[in-house]
Coordinates of C-alpha atoms and ligand atoms in Angstrom, one line a residue:
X137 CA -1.9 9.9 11.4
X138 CA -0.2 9.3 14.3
X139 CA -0.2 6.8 16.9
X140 CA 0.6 6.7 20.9
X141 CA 3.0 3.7 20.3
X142 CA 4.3 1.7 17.2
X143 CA 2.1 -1.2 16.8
X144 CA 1.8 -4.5 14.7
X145 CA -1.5 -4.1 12.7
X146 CA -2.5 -8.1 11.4
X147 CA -5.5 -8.0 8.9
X148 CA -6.6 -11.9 8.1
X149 CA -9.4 -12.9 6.3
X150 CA -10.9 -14.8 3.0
X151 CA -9.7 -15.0 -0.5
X152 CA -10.3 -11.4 -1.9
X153 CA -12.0 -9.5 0.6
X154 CA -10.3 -6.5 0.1
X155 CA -7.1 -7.3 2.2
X156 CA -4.8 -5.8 0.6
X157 CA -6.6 -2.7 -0.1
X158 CA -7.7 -2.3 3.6
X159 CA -3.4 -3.1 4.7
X160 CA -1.8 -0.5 1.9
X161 CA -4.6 2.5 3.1
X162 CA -3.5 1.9 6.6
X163 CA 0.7 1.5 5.9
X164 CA 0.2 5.0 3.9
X165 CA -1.9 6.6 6.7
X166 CA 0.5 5.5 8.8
X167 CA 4.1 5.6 7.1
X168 CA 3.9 1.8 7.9
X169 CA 5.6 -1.5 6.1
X170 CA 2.8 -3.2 4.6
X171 CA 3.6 -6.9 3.7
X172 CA 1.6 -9.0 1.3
X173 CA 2.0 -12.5 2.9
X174 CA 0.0 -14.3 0.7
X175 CA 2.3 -13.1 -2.0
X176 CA 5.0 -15.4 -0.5
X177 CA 3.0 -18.3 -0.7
X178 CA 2.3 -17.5 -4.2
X179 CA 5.9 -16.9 -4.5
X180 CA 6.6 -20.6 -3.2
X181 CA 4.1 -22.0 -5.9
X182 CA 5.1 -20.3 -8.9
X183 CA 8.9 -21.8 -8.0
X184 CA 7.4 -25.4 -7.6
X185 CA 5.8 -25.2 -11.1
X186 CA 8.7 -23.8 -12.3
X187 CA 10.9 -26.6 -11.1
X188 CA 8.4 -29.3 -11.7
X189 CA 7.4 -29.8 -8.4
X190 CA 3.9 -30.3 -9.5
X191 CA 2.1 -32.4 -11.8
X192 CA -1.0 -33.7 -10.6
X193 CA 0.2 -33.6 -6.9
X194 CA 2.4 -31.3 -5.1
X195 CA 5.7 -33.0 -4.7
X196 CA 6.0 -32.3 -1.4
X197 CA 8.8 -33.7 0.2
X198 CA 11.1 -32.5 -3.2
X199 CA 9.7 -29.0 -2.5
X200 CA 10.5 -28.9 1.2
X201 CA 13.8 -30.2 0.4
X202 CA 14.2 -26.7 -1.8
X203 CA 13.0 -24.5 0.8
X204 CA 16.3 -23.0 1.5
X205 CA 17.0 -22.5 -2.4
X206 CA 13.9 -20.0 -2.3
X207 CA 14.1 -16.1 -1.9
X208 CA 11.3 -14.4 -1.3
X209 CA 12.0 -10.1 -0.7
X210 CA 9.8 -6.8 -1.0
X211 CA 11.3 -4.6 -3.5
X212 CA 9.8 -1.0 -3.3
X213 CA 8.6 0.4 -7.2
X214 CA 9.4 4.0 -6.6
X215 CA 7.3 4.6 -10.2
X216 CA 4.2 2.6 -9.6
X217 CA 4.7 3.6 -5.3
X218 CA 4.2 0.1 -4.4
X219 CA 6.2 -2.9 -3.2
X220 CA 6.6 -6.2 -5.5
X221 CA 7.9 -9.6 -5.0
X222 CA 11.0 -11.2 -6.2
X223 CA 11.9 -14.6 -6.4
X224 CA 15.5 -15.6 -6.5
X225 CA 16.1 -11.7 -7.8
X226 CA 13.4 -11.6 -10.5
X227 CA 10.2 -9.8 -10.5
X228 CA 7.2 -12.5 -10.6
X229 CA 4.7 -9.7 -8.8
X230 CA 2.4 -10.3 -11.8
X231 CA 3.3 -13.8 -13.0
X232 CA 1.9 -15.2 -9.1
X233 CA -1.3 -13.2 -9.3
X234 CA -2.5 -15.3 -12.7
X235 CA -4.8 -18.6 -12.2
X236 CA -2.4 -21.1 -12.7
X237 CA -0.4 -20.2 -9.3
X238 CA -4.1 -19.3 -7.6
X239 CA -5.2 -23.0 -8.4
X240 CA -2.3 -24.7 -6.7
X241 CA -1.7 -22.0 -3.7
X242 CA -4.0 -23.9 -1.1
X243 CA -2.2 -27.2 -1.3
X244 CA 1.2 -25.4 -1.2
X245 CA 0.1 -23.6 1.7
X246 CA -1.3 -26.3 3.4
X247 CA 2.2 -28.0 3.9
X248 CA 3.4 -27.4 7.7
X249 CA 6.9 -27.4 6.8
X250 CA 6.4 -24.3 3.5
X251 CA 4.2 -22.3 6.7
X252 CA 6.8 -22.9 9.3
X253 CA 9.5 -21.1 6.4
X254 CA 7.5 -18.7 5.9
X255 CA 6.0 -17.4 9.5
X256 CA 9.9 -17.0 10.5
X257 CA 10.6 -14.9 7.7
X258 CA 7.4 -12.5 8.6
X259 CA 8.3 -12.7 12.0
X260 CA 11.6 -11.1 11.0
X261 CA 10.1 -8.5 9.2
X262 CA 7.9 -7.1 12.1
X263 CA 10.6 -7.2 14.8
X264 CA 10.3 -3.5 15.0
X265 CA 6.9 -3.1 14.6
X266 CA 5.6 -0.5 12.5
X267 CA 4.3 -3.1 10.0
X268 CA 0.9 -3.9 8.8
X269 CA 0.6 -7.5 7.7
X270 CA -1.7 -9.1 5.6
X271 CA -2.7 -13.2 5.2
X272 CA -4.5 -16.0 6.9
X273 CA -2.7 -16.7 10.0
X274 CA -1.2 -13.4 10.9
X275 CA -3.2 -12.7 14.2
X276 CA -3.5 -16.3 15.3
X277 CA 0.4 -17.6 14.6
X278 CA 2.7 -15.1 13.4
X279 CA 1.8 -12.3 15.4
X280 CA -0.5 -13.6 18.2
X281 CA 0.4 -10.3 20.3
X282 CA -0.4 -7.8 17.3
X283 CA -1.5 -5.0 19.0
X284 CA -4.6 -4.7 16.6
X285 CA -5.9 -7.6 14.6
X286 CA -8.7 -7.3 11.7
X287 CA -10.7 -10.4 10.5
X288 CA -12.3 -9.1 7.0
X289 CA -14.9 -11.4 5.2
X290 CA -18.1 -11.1 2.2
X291 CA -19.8 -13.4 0.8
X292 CA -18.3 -15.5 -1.5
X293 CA -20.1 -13.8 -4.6
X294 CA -19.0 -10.4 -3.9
X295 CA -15.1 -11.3 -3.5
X296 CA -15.6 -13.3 -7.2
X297 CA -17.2 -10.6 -8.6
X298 CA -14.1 -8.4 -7.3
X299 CA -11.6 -10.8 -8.3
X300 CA -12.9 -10.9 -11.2
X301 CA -12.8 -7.3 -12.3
X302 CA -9.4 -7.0 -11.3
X303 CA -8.0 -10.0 -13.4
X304 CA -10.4 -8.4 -16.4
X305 CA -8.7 -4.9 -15.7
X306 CA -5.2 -6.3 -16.3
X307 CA -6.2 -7.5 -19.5
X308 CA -6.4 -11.3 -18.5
X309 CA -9.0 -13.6 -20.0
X310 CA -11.2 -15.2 -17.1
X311 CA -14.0 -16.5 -16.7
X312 CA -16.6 -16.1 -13.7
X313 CA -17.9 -19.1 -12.6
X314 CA -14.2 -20.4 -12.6
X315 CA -13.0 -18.0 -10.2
X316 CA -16.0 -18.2 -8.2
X317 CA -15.2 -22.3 -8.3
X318 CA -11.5 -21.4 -7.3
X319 CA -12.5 -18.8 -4.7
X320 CA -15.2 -21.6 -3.0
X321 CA -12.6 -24.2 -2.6
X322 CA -9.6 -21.8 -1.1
X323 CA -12.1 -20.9 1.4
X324 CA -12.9 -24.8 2.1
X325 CA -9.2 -25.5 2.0
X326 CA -8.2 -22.8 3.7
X327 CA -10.4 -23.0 6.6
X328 CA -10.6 -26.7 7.0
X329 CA -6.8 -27.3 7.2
X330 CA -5.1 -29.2 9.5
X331 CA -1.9 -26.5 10.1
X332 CA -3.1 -23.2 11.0
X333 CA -6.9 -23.1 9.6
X334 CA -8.2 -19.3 8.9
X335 CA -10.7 -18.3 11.7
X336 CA -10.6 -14.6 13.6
X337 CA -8.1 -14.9 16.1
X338 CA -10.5 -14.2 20.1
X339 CA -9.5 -10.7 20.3
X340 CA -10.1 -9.8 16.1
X341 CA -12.6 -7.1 15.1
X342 CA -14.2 -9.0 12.6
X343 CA -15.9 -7.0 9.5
X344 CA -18.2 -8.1 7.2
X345 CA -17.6 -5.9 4.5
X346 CA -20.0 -7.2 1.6
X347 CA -22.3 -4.1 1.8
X348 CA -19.4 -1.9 3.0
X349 CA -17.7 0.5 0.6
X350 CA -13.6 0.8 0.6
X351 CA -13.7 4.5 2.2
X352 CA -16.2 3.2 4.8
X353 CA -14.1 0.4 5.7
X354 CA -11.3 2.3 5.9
X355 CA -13.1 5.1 8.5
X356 CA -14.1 2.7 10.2
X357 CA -10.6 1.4 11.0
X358 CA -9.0 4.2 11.4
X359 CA -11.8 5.7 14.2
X360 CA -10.8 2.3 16.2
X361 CA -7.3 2.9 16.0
X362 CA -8.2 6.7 17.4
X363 CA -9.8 5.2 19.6
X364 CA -7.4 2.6 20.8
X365 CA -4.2 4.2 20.3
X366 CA -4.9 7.7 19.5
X367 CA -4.5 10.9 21.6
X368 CA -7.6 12.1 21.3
X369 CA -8.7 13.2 18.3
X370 CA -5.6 15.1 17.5
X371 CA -4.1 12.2 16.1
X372 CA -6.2 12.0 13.3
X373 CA -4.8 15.3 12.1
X374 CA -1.5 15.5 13.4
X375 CA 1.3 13.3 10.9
Ligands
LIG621 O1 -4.2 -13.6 -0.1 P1 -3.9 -14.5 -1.3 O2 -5.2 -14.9 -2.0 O3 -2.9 -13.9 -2.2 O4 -3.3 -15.8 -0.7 C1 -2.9 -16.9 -1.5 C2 -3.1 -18.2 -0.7 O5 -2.1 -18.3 0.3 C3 -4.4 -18.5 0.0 O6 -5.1 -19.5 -0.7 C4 -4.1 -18.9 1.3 C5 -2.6 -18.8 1.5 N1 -2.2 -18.0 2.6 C6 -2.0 -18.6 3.8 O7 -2.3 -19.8 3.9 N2 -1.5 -17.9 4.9 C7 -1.2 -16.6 4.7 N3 -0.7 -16.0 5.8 C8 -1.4 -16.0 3.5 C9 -1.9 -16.7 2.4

């Protein structure tokens, strides 16, 4: 598909509502970046366990004061045909999707100095557009003038049940009432924050896709973008 203009595409919404899955159809479709922000906050946790930095509290002003010791990059798996994150040069794209980092994420990424980091480094990556970003923040601070913003939700049921499939399907032993425990609270923590709350950005198409199939979703997307920055309908076919 191919559109009038490059554009910033920002998708933001809850804790496992199908993101990531929405952002990667839509970087393919598009030979766009796609970049997994939330990823880099889970990037930042697994290095404060790692170092310590957490016990029964974040140790907040120790990790701030390591910001600058943290790497974060994209490495593209030309096998498995998606991007992974590095930390400091090692691959922790599967170590930061486990429970331990998920339970201590929100507090992390509550911390005005770790989103600060982080928002500069995203706003690096999508100086030339052509990116389609992924978080909690992306179309109200990091990209406020994203050409098309997405606000994605379902109930909080749905997303555990989905989270919890895809833990179960790499082999990991969870539990369900846990991660629908862990999703509830990132949604309270995530939208009552004081430093950038999640809510849809004014100008956000905001879907509610807890009856909505991943091929619907993703149809429905793409007709708005003919719509909005198509050439007709030829852009659908063109590439
Ligand atoms: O999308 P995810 O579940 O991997 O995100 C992990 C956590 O990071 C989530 O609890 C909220 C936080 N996050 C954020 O505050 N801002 C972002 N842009 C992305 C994620």
């Amino acid at each position: 598909m191919k559109l009038n203009k490059d554009i910033i595409i920002a998708i933001d919404g809850h804790a496992s509502c199908g993101k990531s899955t929405l952002a990667k159809q839509l970087a393919n479709t598009l030979n766009y970046t796609y970049i997994d922000t939330g990823a880099m906050y889970r990037a930042v946790t697994l290095y404060a366990l790692r170092r310590g930095l957490i016990s029964d509290h974040v140790h907040t002003q120790e990790l701030i004061n390591d910001l600058n010791k943290i790497h974060i990059e994209f490495r593209y798996n030309a096998q498995l045909q998606k991007a992974e994150t590095y930390l400091n040069g090692e691959n922790v794209e599967d170590e930061i999707r486990g429970m331990e980092v998920s339970r201590w994420v929100s507090p992390i990424a509550e911390i005005a100095e770790v989103r600060s980091h982080l928002v500069r480094l995203q706003q690096a990556m999508g100086k030339n557009k052509r990116i389609v970003m992924d978080g909690r923040d992306i179309g109200t601070v990091v990209f406020p003038d994203a050409e098309l913003k997405i606000f994605l939700t379902a109930s909080a049921e749905e997303r555990a049940r989905r989270r919890y499939l895809e833990l179960k399907g790499k082999g990991q032993d969870v539990d369900f009432d846990e991660i629908l425990k862990n999703v509830q609270e990132r949604d309270r923590i995530d939208s009552s924050r004081d430093v950038s709350p999640l809510k849809p950005a004014d100008d956000a198409i905001i879907i509610d896709n807890t009856n909505l199939g991943i091929e619907e979703q993703f149809a429905l997307v793409i007709a708005i973008l003919a719509v909005r920055f198509g050439n007709g309908i030829d852009c659908l076919t063109k590439d």
